[in-house]
């Protein structure tokens, strides 16, 4: 990388829409069963992050008058400013770690330095917790997660089972259809099928475009401008095979099940905390990866994804909500909406700041927040020799969004995390408790005879937390 490198339009946009009430930092957490050696972690960061990607030595410079946005090498770059080794503050480890994550989600990223930090918190149970925060302008959640997972090594030393990670992926219908149409001379019936698929995709795209332009989220007790303080919490490990069983019974996917559970949890938390009617649907922004899935660290960083609008049903029986979620997600997946919205994001990045920010806010405010789904490694991994026992991470909110949720799988289990605006929503632990209640109710109704496995934090499990808010004290 040269000393000054232009910032791509889709990366510049995230710098321009950053604000104190919604800091655009991607935050990830990994915790381990035994302590992580700081010197070993420092070597990993240099070898696998900083040296292969010199942008991590650079700070962003925006010159609106000249219309220039560049990455400029920090002449005083010092890795020790970015890798901070600290003892976990006293208190209940999990509650304290969640408070630390909430604090980082609330704190503006220092743009006078390369905009990323790694906090190694020693004394999380018998192990460590690593909290990584990086500005969205460096990379989108897909690439940042792949980079984060590149710090890990399989416990058995074999990377053969490493799997690619991504948020929801685009279907790639257009390239496949065009290939089939061009092959009409040799395979006419295949070309006819491709034409039908193309027509269906065009119809789905038109339906989704009209839905986006006309959608207005109903007002709730959580509506309104967010404040600067954020909270964070995550669920216990939920067995992946349990979610797969629920999905298989209804011809859905594990992702569909998680989204349906999340919708039910939102309805429970909103109703119990505030009373009054719960809306039937709430729209969320969902990132869609536009690149082919590949294992290992990304070759390039930056942002190459689209944000699509997905309305999640909140009311009604679980099976009805699951079927509706599946239908809505499939319609988007087979449309051209991700490609169109990605193009719009690039245009907004190059538009004058006032115009780009206003239009970006207009689109973002159609959603209550952001949901990401990141499949992680299928087998146990190690960070600098310490076994990883859990991981979770959040995309940031923008404009007046007040919630972010993540679905993360690792080693045969899934965790769902929530990030909430303290002023509007309250403590994110209320949402985790509502998710637990929702899953328990679904299992009772389906008579699965299975319950989520107990948590696997480093060290003994925490006893009940008397300081955790009840749903009716969420605000």
GROMACS .gro file of C-alpha atoms in nm:
model
  475
    1UNK     CA    1   0.000   0.000   0.000
    2UNK     CA    2   0.129   0.346  -0.086
    3UNK     CA    3   0.151   0.617   0.176
    4UNK     CA    4  -0.185   0.762   0.064
    5UNK     CA    5  -0.447   0.538  -0.099
    6UNK     CA    6  -0.796   0.646  -0.212
    7UNK     CA    7  -1.081   0.514  -0.001
    8UNK     CA    8  -1.337   0.321  -0.204
    9UNK     CA    9  -1.684   0.477  -0.229
   10UNK     CA   10  -1.855   0.194  -0.040
   11UNK     CA   11  -1.599   0.231   0.242
   12UNK     CA   12  -1.616   0.610   0.254
   13UNK     CA   13  -1.991   0.601   0.311
   14UNK     CA   14  -1.942   0.441   0.656
   15UNK     CA   15  -1.709   0.720   0.762
   16UNK     CA   16  -1.957   0.988   0.662
   17UNK     CA   17  -2.261   0.843   0.840
   18UNK     CA   18  -2.080   0.771   1.168
   19UNK     CA   19  -2.223   0.960   1.467
   20UNK     CA   20  -2.198   0.959   1.848
   21UNK     CA   21  -2.545   0.804   1.892
   22UNK     CA   22  -2.461   0.511   1.663
   23UNK     CA   23  -2.089   0.442   1.640
   24UNK     CA   24  -2.002   0.244   1.328
   25UNK     CA   25  -1.766  -0.005   1.488
   26UNK     CA   26  -1.792  -0.380   1.432
   27UNK     CA   27  -1.744  -0.550   1.770
   28UNK     CA   28  -1.653  -0.918   1.819
   29UNK     CA   29  -1.586  -1.121   2.133
   30UNK     CA   30  -1.395  -1.448   2.173
   31UNK     CA   31  -1.343  -1.619   2.509
   32UNK     CA   32  -1.115  -1.905   2.600
   33UNK     CA   33  -1.085  -2.184   2.856
   34UNK     CA   34  -0.729  -2.092   2.959
   35UNK     CA   35  -0.537  -1.761   2.956
   36UNK     CA   36  -0.415  -1.621   2.623
   37UNK     CA   37  -0.047  -1.527   2.615
   38UNK     CA   38  -0.023  -1.156   2.515
   39UNK     CA   39   0.310  -1.201   2.336
   40UNK     CA   40   0.171  -1.487   2.126
   41UNK     CA   41  -0.140  -1.285   2.040
   42UNK     CA   42   0.079  -0.990   1.941
   43UNK     CA   43   0.273  -1.213   1.699
   44UNK     CA   44  -0.052  -1.343   1.550
   45UNK     CA   45  -0.184  -0.990   1.494
   46UNK     CA   46   0.134  -0.888   1.316
   47UNK     CA   47   0.163  -1.202   1.102
   48UNK     CA   48  -0.202  -1.253   1.010
   49UNK     CA   49  -0.359  -0.907   1.023
   50UNK     CA   50  -0.127  -0.606   1.015
   51UNK     CA   51   0.146  -0.729   0.778
   52UNK     CA   52  -0.086  -0.885   0.515
   53UNK     CA   53  -0.322  -0.583   0.530
   54UNK     CA   54  -0.128  -0.256   0.560
   55UNK     CA   55  -0.454  -0.061   0.587
   56UNK     CA   56  -0.440  -0.155   0.956
   57UNK     CA   57  -0.146   0.087   0.979
   58UNK     CA   58  -0.348   0.368   0.820
   59UNK     CA   59  -0.590   0.635   0.937
   60UNK     CA   60  -0.872   0.779   0.727
   61UNK     CA   61  -0.851   1.137   0.603
   62UNK     CA   62  -1.162   1.310   0.466
   63UNK     CA   63  -1.124   1.641   0.284
   64UNK     CA   64  -1.475   1.750   0.190
   65UNK     CA   65  -1.354   2.074   0.034
   66UNK     CA   66  -1.131   1.890  -0.209
   67UNK     CA   67  -1.364   1.592  -0.239
   68UNK     CA   68  -1.085   1.357  -0.135
   69UNK     CA   69  -1.095   1.056   0.099
   70UNK     CA   70  -0.775   0.857   0.151
   71UNK     CA   71  -0.609   0.606   0.378
   72UNK     CA   72  -0.294   0.770   0.509
   73UNK     CA   73  -0.018   0.571   0.679
   74UNK     CA   74   0.014   0.663   1.046
   75UNK     CA   75   0.380   0.771   1.089
   76UNK     CA   76   0.357   0.693   1.461
   77UNK     CA   77   0.192   0.352   1.426
   78UNK     CA   78   0.255   0.140   1.733
   79UNK     CA   79   0.086  -0.196   1.775
   80UNK     CA   80   0.086  -0.148   2.152
   81UNK     CA   81  -0.165   0.137   2.106
   82UNK     CA   82  -0.405  -0.111   1.946
   83UNK     CA   83  -0.344  -0.427   2.150
   84UNK     CA   84  -0.449  -0.342   2.504
   85UNK     CA   85  -0.389  -0.608   2.770
   86UNK     CA   86  -0.601  -0.542   3.078
   87UNK     CA   87  -0.741  -0.735   3.375
   88UNK     CA   88  -1.114  -0.791   3.360
   89UNK     CA   89  -1.271  -0.543   3.605
   90UNK     CA   90  -1.398  -0.698   3.929
   91UNK     CA   91  -1.749  -0.838   3.944
   92UNK     CA   92  -1.941  -1.122   3.787
   93UNK     CA   93  -1.727  -1.212   3.480
   94UNK     CA   94  -2.002  -1.248   3.222
   95UNK     CA   95  -2.193  -0.938   3.335
   96UNK     CA   96  -1.871  -0.736   3.345
   97UNK     CA   97  -1.768  -0.853   2.998
   98UNK     CA   98  -2.108  -0.756   2.860
   99UNK     CA   99  -2.070  -0.412   3.019
  100UNK     CA  100  -1.727  -0.374   2.856
  101UNK     CA  101  -1.874  -0.464   2.517
  102UNK     CA  102  -2.155  -0.214   2.569
  103UNK     CA  103  -1.901   0.053   2.660
  104UNK     CA  104  -1.702  -0.010   2.342
  105UNK     CA  105  -2.018  -0.004   2.132
  106UNK     CA  106  -2.090   0.339   2.285
  107UNK     CA  107  -1.745   0.495   2.243
  108UNK     CA  108  -1.657   0.678   1.918
  109UNK     CA  109  -1.368   0.525   1.725
  110UNK     CA  110  -1.054   0.740   1.722
  111UNK     CA  111  -1.009   0.832   1.355
  112UNK     CA  112  -0.681   1.015   1.415
  113UNK     CA  113  -0.523   0.669   1.443
  114UNK     CA  114  -0.584   0.344   1.253
  115UNK     CA  115  -0.945   0.278   1.361
  116UNK     CA  116  -0.923  -0.056   1.539
  117UNK     CA  117  -0.838  -0.201   1.881
  118UNK     CA  118  -0.800  -0.543   2.040
  119UNK     CA  119  -0.870  -0.564   2.415
  120UNK     CA  120  -0.731  -0.877   2.579
  121UNK     CA  121  -0.912  -0.904   2.913
  122UNK     CA  122  -0.737  -1.144   3.147
  123UNK     CA  123  -0.927  -1.322   3.423
  124UNK     CA  124  -1.248  -1.413   3.243
  125UNK     CA  125  -1.320  -1.717   3.456
  126UNK     CA  126  -1.015  -1.940   3.416
  127UNK     CA  127  -0.932  -1.791   3.077
  128UNK     CA  128  -0.932  -1.471   2.875
  129UNK     CA  129  -1.175  -1.269   2.666
  130UNK     CA  130  -1.065  -1.088   2.350
  131UNK     CA  131  -1.283  -0.797   2.236
  132UNK     CA  132  -1.207  -0.667   1.886
  133UNK     CA  133  -1.346  -0.340   1.755
  134UNK     CA  134  -1.285  -0.211   1.402
  135UNK     CA  135  -1.449   0.070   1.208
  136UNK     CA  136  -1.683  -0.046   0.931
  137UNK     CA  137  -1.477   0.153   0.679
  138UNK     CA  138  -1.193  -0.099   0.715
  139UNK     CA  139  -1.406  -0.397   0.616
  140UNK     CA  140  -1.759  -0.531   0.625
  141UNK     CA  141  -1.868  -0.791   0.879
  142UNK     CA  142  -1.798  -1.086   0.650
  143UNK     CA  143  -1.437  -0.993   0.584
  144UNK     CA  144  -1.375  -0.876   0.939
  145UNK     CA  145  -1.504  -1.208   1.073
  146UNK     CA  146  -1.290  -1.406   0.830
  147UNK     CA  147  -0.990  -1.201   0.941
  148UNK     CA  148  -1.076  -1.258   1.307
  149UNK     CA  149  -1.112  -1.633   1.254
  150UNK     CA  150  -0.776  -1.634   1.075
  151UNK     CA  151  -0.624  -1.573   1.419
  152UNK     CA  152  -0.754  -1.914   1.528
  153UNK     CA  153  -0.603  -2.257   1.469
  154UNK     CA  154  -0.776  -2.596   1.488
  155UNK     CA  155  -0.708  -2.782   1.808
  156UNK     CA  156  -0.611  -3.090   1.607
  157UNK     CA  157  -0.379  -2.887   1.384
  158UNK     CA  158  -0.571  -2.973   1.065
  159UNK     CA  159  -0.739  -2.696   0.867
  160UNK     CA  160  -0.919  -2.940   0.638
  161UNK     CA  161  -1.250  -2.878   0.817
  162UNK     CA  162  -1.222  -2.500   0.796
  163UNK     CA  163  -1.538  -2.357   0.641
  164UNK     CA  164  -1.607  -2.020   0.482
  165UNK     CA  165  -1.790  -1.762   0.687
  166UNK     CA  166  -2.043  -1.515   0.555
  167UNK     CA  167  -2.364  -1.342   0.629
  168UNK     CA  168  -2.662  -1.429   0.412
  169UNK     CA  169  -2.546  -1.493   0.056
  170UNK     CA  170  -2.693  -1.384  -0.273
  171UNK     CA  171  -2.832  -1.661  -0.493
  172UNK     CA  172  -2.633  -1.568  -0.802
  173UNK     CA  173  -2.938  -1.627  -1.018
  174UNK     CA  174  -2.847  -1.379  -1.291
  175UNK     CA  175  -2.510  -1.530  -1.403
  176UNK     CA  176  -2.656  -1.882  -1.405
  177UNK     CA  177  -2.961  -1.774  -1.603
  178UNK     CA  178  -2.755  -1.588  -1.861
  179UNK     CA  179  -2.529  -1.890  -1.913
  180UNK     CA  180  -2.834  -2.108  -1.974
  181UNK     CA  181  -2.991  -1.859  -2.218
  182UNK     CA  182  -2.668  -1.841  -2.419
  183UNK     CA  183  -2.678  -2.221  -2.444
  184UNK     CA  184  -3.020  -2.220  -2.615
  185UNK     CA  185  -2.890  -2.387  -2.931
  186UNK     CA  186  -2.772  -2.701  -2.756
  187UNK     CA  187  -3.018  -2.720  -2.465
  188UNK     CA  188  -3.342  -2.541  -2.558
  189UNK     CA  189  -3.545  -2.673  -2.262
  190UNK     CA  190  -3.278  -2.555  -2.022
  191UNK     CA  191  -3.297  -2.212  -2.180
  192UNK     CA  192  -3.677  -2.209  -2.139
  193UNK     CA  193  -3.637  -2.290  -1.769
  194UNK     CA  194  -3.377  -2.018  -1.739
  195UNK     CA  195  -3.612  -1.769  -1.899
  196UNK     CA  196  -3.881  -1.858  -1.648
  197UNK     CA  197  -3.632  -1.814  -1.365
  198UNK     CA  198  -3.531  -1.477  -1.505
  199UNK     CA  199  -3.894  -1.366  -1.520
  200UNK     CA  200  -3.956  -1.489  -1.166
  201UNK     CA  201  -3.649  -1.303  -1.040
  202UNK     CA  202  -3.762  -0.986  -1.215
  203UNK     CA  203  -4.105  -1.014  -1.053
  204UNK     CA  204  -3.954  -1.080  -0.709
  205UNK     CA  205  -3.724  -0.782  -0.757
  206UNK     CA  206  -4.014  -0.556  -0.849
  207UNK     CA  207  -4.215  -0.675  -0.548
  208UNK     CA  208  -3.925  -0.620  -0.309
  209UNK     CA  209  -3.843  -0.277  -0.458
  210UNK     CA  210  -4.200  -0.158  -0.413
  211UNK     CA  211  -4.203  -0.301  -0.060
  212UNK     CA  212  -3.884  -0.117   0.034
  213UNK     CA  213  -3.995   0.217  -0.108
  214UNK     CA  214  -4.333   0.197   0.061
  215UNK     CA  215  -4.233   0.039   0.391
  216UNK     CA  216  -4.263   0.236   0.713
  217UNK     CA  217  -4.195   0.055   1.039
  218UNK     CA  218  -4.486   0.092   1.283
  219UNK     CA  219  -4.414   0.312   1.582
  220UNK     CA  220  -4.334   0.121   1.899
  221UNK     CA  221  -4.230   0.207   2.253
  222UNK     CA  222  -3.874   0.181   2.120
  223UNK     CA  223  -3.918   0.438   1.840
  224UNK     CA  224  -3.730   0.766   1.847
  225UNK     CA  225  -3.376   0.902   1.833
  226UNK     CA  226  -3.123   0.677   2.009
  227UNK     CA  227  -2.891   0.791   2.287
  228UNK     CA  228  -2.515   0.744   2.306
  229UNK     CA  229  -2.514   0.453   2.555
  230UNK     CA  230  -2.544   0.093   2.432
  231UNK     CA  231  -2.579  -0.246   2.600
  232UNK     CA  232  -2.488  -0.596   2.486
  233UNK     CA  233  -2.571  -0.953   2.588
  234UNK     CA  234  -2.576  -1.299   2.436
  235UNK     CA  235  -2.755  -1.628   2.481
  236UNK     CA  236  -2.625  -1.959   2.605
  237UNK     CA  237  -2.510  -2.212   2.346
  238UNK     CA  238  -2.804  -2.369   2.159
  239UNK     CA  239  -2.726  -2.707   1.996
  240UNK     CA  240  -2.716  -2.675   1.619
  241UNK     CA  241  -2.879  -3.014   1.572
  242UNK     CA  242  -3.177  -2.898   1.780
  243UNK     CA  243  -3.231  -2.598   1.550
  244UNK     CA  244  -3.178  -2.822   1.247
  245UNK     CA  245  -3.450  -3.056   1.377
  246UNK     CA  246  -3.695  -2.767   1.410
  247UNK     CA  247  -3.606  -2.652   1.059
  248UNK     CA  248  -3.632  -2.996   0.899
  249UNK     CA  249  -3.986  -3.052   1.027
  250UNK     CA  250  -4.111  -2.753   0.828
  251UNK     CA  251  -3.881  -2.753   0.525
  252UNK     CA  252  -3.702  -2.443   0.648
  253UNK     CA  253  -3.340  -2.357   0.723
  254UNK     CA  254  -3.158  -2.309   1.052
  255UNK     CA  255  -3.137  -1.940   0.966
  256UNK     CA  256  -3.516  -1.927   0.923
  257UNK     CA  257  -3.562  -2.088   1.266
  258UNK     CA  258  -3.327  -1.839   1.430
  259UNK     CA  259  -3.505  -1.544   1.267
  260UNK     CA  260  -3.845  -1.676   1.373
  261UNK     CA  261  -3.721  -1.724   1.731
  262UNK     CA  262  -3.571  -1.377   1.727
  263UNK     CA  263  -3.901  -1.227   1.612
  264UNK     CA  264  -4.083  -1.401   1.893
  265UNK     CA  265  -3.826  -1.281   2.146
  266UNK     CA  266  -3.865  -0.921   2.028
  267UNK     CA  267  -4.243  -0.947   2.068
  268UNK     CA  268  -4.210  -1.089   2.420
  269UNK     CA  269  -3.957  -0.829   2.533
  270UNK     CA  270  -4.154  -0.540   2.389
  271UNK     CA  271  -4.487  -0.656   2.529
  272UNK     CA  272  -4.361  -0.744   2.876
  273UNK     CA  273  -4.154  -0.429   2.918
  274UNK     CA  274  -4.398  -0.173   2.783
  275UNK     CA  275  -4.741  -0.329   2.758
  276UNK     CA  276  -4.979  -0.229   2.485
  277UNK     CA  277  -5.007  -0.389   2.142
  278UNK     CA  278  -4.707  -0.543   1.970
  279UNK     CA  279  -4.677  -0.472   1.596
  280UNK     CA  280  -4.733  -0.766   1.362
  281UNK     CA  281  -4.408  -0.704   1.170
  282UNK     CA  282  -4.085  -0.511   1.217
  283UNK     CA  283  -3.832  -0.462   0.938
  284UNK     CA  284  -3.458  -0.516   0.981
  285UNK     CA  285  -3.158  -0.454   0.760
  286UNK     CA  286  -2.984  -0.782   0.672
  287UNK     CA  287  -2.635  -0.788   0.515
  288UNK     CA  288  -2.601  -1.005   0.204
  289UNK     CA  289  -2.257  -1.118   0.094
  290UNK     CA  290  -2.188  -1.054  -0.277
  291UNK     CA  291  -1.862  -1.249  -0.317
  292UNK     CA  292  -1.821  -1.626  -0.356
  293UNK     CA  293  -1.769  -1.801  -0.023
  294UNK     CA  294  -1.408  -1.892   0.048
  295UNK     CA  295  -1.236  -2.039   0.348
  296UNK     CA  296  -0.947  -1.867   0.518
  297UNK     CA  297  -0.855  -1.501   0.554
  298UNK     CA  298  -0.980  -1.255   0.290
  299UNK     CA  299  -0.741  -1.148   0.015
  300UNK     CA  300  -0.879  -0.795   0.027
  301UNK     CA  301  -1.072  -0.597   0.283
  302UNK     CA  302  -1.320  -0.315   0.233
  303UNK     CA  303  -1.696  -0.347   0.192
  304UNK     CA  304  -1.855  -0.565  -0.072
  305UNK     CA  305  -2.201  -0.651   0.050
  306UNK     CA  306  -2.557  -0.527   0.026
  307UNK     CA  307  -2.815  -0.439   0.289
  308UNK     CA  308  -3.165  -0.569   0.220
  309UNK     CA  309  -3.484  -0.502   0.411
  310UNK     CA  310  -3.651  -0.804   0.573
  311UNK     CA  311  -3.975  -0.770   0.770
  312UNK     CA  312  -3.990  -1.028   1.049
  313UNK     CA  313  -4.331  -1.144   1.174
  314UNK     CA  314  -4.369  -1.102   1.550
  315UNK     CA  315  -4.713  -1.240   1.626
  316UNK     CA  316  -4.885  -1.573   1.577
  317UNK     CA  317  -4.782  -1.938   1.629
  318UNK     CA  318  -4.418  -2.025   1.577
  319UNK     CA  319  -4.481  -2.253   1.278
  320UNK     CA  320  -4.679  -1.981   1.097
  321UNK     CA  321  -4.405  -1.727   1.164
  322UNK     CA  322  -4.140  -1.974   1.049
  323UNK     CA  323  -4.322  -2.037   0.719
  324UNK     CA  324  -4.358  -1.663   0.660
  325UNK     CA  325  -3.991  -1.596   0.736
  326UNK     CA  326  -3.886  -1.872   0.496
  327UNK     CA  327  -4.103  -1.734   0.216
  328UNK     CA  328  -3.979  -1.376   0.261
  329UNK     CA  329  -3.611  -1.469   0.277
  330UNK     CA  330  -3.638  -1.698  -0.028
  331UNK     CA  331  -3.807  -1.425  -0.232
  332UNK     CA  332  -3.524  -1.182  -0.155
  333UNK     CA  333  -3.256  -1.444  -0.216
  334UNK     CA  334  -3.388  -1.511  -0.568
  335UNK     CA  335  -3.428  -1.143  -0.656
  336UNK     CA  336  -3.178  -0.884  -0.779
  337UNK     CA  337  -3.234  -0.667  -0.475
  338UNK     CA  338  -2.886  -0.725  -0.323
  339UNK     CA  339  -2.714  -0.611  -0.645
  340UNK     CA  340  -2.936  -0.305  -0.675
  341UNK     CA  341  -2.889  -0.198  -0.314
  342UNK     CA  342  -2.513  -0.244  -0.339
  343UNK     CA  343  -2.507  -0.013  -0.638
  344UNK     CA  344  -2.710   0.239  -0.440
  345UNK     CA  345  -2.461   0.219  -0.152
  346UNK     CA  346  -2.177   0.304  -0.391
  347UNK     CA  347  -2.367   0.602  -0.530
  348UNK     CA  348  -2.439   0.730  -0.180
  349UNK     CA  349  -2.069   0.702  -0.097
  350UNK     CA  350  -1.976   0.934  -0.385
  351UNK     CA  351  -2.266   1.175  -0.343
  352UNK     CA  352  -2.212   1.509  -0.162
  353UNK     CA  353  -2.205   1.447   0.212
  354UNK     CA  354  -2.536   1.617   0.286
  355UNK     CA  355  -2.722   1.423   0.015
  356UNK     CA  356  -2.555   1.087   0.081
  357UNK     CA  357  -2.612   1.110   0.455
  358UNK     CA  358  -2.976   1.215   0.420
  359UNK     CA  359  -3.062   0.934   0.177
  360UNK     CA  360  -2.868   0.677   0.381
  361UNK     CA  361  -3.057   0.781   0.695
  362UNK     CA  362  -3.387   0.763   0.508
  363UNK     CA  363  -3.323   0.402   0.407
  364UNK     CA  364  -3.175   0.300   0.744
  365UNK     CA  365  -3.475   0.437   0.934
  366UNK     CA  366  -3.702   0.193   0.754
  367UNK     CA  367  -3.553  -0.073   0.985
  368UNK     CA  368  -3.542  -0.106   1.362
  369UNK     CA  369  -3.187  -0.239   1.336
  370UNK     CA  370  -2.951  -0.493   1.180
  371UNK     CA  371  -2.941  -0.874   1.191
  372UNK     CA  372  -2.632  -1.071   1.089
  373UNK     CA  373  -2.580  -1.444   1.052
  374UNK     CA  374  -2.222  -1.568   1.062
  375UNK     CA  375  -2.145  -1.941   1.035
  376UNK     CA  376  -1.818  -2.005   1.215
  377UNK     CA  377  -1.585  -2.306   1.238
  378UNK     CA  378  -1.753  -2.643   1.281
  379UNK     CA  379  -1.479  -2.781   1.506
  380UNK     CA  380  -1.317  -2.641   1.823
  381UNK     CA  381  -1.044  -2.384   1.762
  382UNK     CA  382  -0.763  -2.227   1.965
  383UNK     CA  383  -0.643  -1.868   2.004
  384UNK     CA  384  -0.267  -1.859   2.063
  385UNK     CA  385  -0.291  -2.212   2.205
  386UNK     CA  386  -0.592  -2.147   2.433
  387UNK     CA  387  -0.912  -2.335   2.346
  388UNK     CA  388  -1.191  -2.107   2.229
  389UNK     CA  389  -1.515  -2.183   2.414
  390UNK     CA  390  -1.739  -1.918   2.261
  391UNK     CA  391  -1.761  -1.629   2.019
  392UNK     CA  392  -2.015  -1.366   1.921
  393UNK     CA  393  -2.015  -1.035   1.731
  394UNK     CA  394  -2.232  -0.743   1.622
  395UNK     CA  395  -2.272  -0.520   1.323
  396UNK     CA  396  -2.330  -0.154   1.413
  397UNK     CA  397  -2.656   0.037   1.382
  398UNK     CA  398  -2.691   0.361   1.187
  399UNK     CA  399  -2.926   0.659   1.174
  400UNK     CA  400  -3.204   0.607   1.436
  401UNK     CA  401  -3.179   0.228   1.459
  402UNK     CA  402  -3.188   0.096   1.816
  403UNK     CA  403  -3.120  -0.280   1.793
  404UNK     CA  404  -2.859  -0.509   1.645
  405UNK     CA  405  -2.871  -0.888   1.663
  406UNK     CA  406  -2.626  -1.157   1.560
  407UNK     CA  407  -2.661  -1.529   1.496
  408UNK     CA  408  -2.322  -1.700   1.530
  409UNK     CA  409  -2.248  -2.071   1.503
  410UNK     CA  410  -1.937  -2.238   1.640
  411UNK     CA  411  -1.842  -2.601   1.702
  412UNK     CA  412  -2.194  -2.742   1.677
  413UNK     CA  413  -2.375  -2.469   1.870
  414UNK     CA  414  -2.540  -2.134   1.800
  415UNK     CA  415  -2.544  -1.818   2.009
  416UNK     CA  416  -2.771  -1.523   1.948
  417UNK     CA  417  -2.650  -1.187   2.069
  418UNK     CA  418  -2.832  -0.858   2.113
  419UNK     CA  419  -2.706  -0.503   2.115
  420UNK     CA  420  -2.956  -0.244   2.236
  421UNK     CA  421  -2.981   0.130   2.277
  422UNK     CA  422  -3.003   0.195   2.652
  423UNK     CA  423  -3.227   0.500   2.619
  424UNK     CA  424  -3.487   0.341   2.390
  425UNK     CA  425  -3.473  -0.033   2.457
  426UNK     CA  426  -3.288  -0.082   2.784
  427UNK     CA  427  -3.067  -0.367   2.899
  428UNK     CA  428  -2.998  -0.624   2.625
  429UNK     CA  429  -3.017  -0.902   2.886
  430UNK     CA  430  -3.395  -0.857   2.880
  431UNK     CA  431  -3.393  -0.963   2.515
  432UNK     CA  432  -3.179  -1.269   2.592
  433UNK     CA  433  -3.422  -1.370   2.865
  434UNK     CA  434  -3.712  -1.328   2.621
  435UNK     CA  435  -3.528  -1.548   2.369
  436UNK     CA  436  -3.485  -1.819   2.634
  437UNK     CA  437  -3.860  -1.804   2.707
  438UNK     CA  438  -3.946  -1.818   2.337
  439UNK     CA  439  -3.727  -2.122   2.272
  440UNK     CA  440  -3.863  -2.301   2.579
  441UNK     CA  441  -4.220  -2.236   2.461
  442UNK     CA  442  -4.144  -2.367   2.111
  443UNK     CA  443  -3.987  -2.683   2.250
  444UNK     CA  444  -4.287  -2.743   2.475
  445UNK     CA  445  -4.529  -2.696   2.188
  446UNK     CA  446  -4.328  -2.920   1.953
  447UNK     CA  447  -4.265  -3.186   2.220
  448UNK     CA  448  -3.907  -3.218   2.102
  449UNK     CA  449  -3.794  -3.348   2.434
  450UNK     CA  450  -3.472  -3.153   2.391
  451UNK     CA  451  -3.348  -2.852   2.580
  452UNK     CA  452  -3.052  -2.626   2.509
  453UNK     CA  453  -2.726  -2.748   2.655
  454UNK     CA  454  -2.595  -2.559   2.958
  455UNK     CA  455  -2.353  -2.274   2.896
  456UNK     CA  456  -1.985  -2.339   2.858
  457UNK     CA  457  -1.812  -2.028   2.996
  458UNK     CA  458  -1.451  -2.054   3.108
  459UNK     CA  459  -1.473  -2.157   3.469
  460UNK     CA  460  -1.777  -2.234   3.684
  461UNK     CA  461  -2.114  -2.103   3.558
  462UNK     CA  462  -2.234  -1.777   3.707
  463UNK     CA  463  -2.503  -1.796   3.975
  464UNK     CA  464  -2.828  -1.602   3.916
  465UNK     CA  465  -2.756  -1.231   3.877
  466UNK     CA  466  -2.975  -1.027   4.114
  467UNK     CA  467  -2.877  -0.708   3.933
  468UNK     CA  468  -3.020  -0.822   3.600
  469UNK     CA  469  -3.329  -0.620   3.512
  470UNK     CA  470  -3.670  -0.777   3.494
  471UNK     CA  471  -3.856  -0.722   3.165
  472UNK     CA  472  -4.077  -0.454   3.318
  473UNK     CA  473  -3.772  -0.257   3.428
  474UNK     CA  474  -3.611  -0.260   3.083
  475UNK     CA  475  -3.634   0.116   3.050
   0.00000   0.00000   0.00000
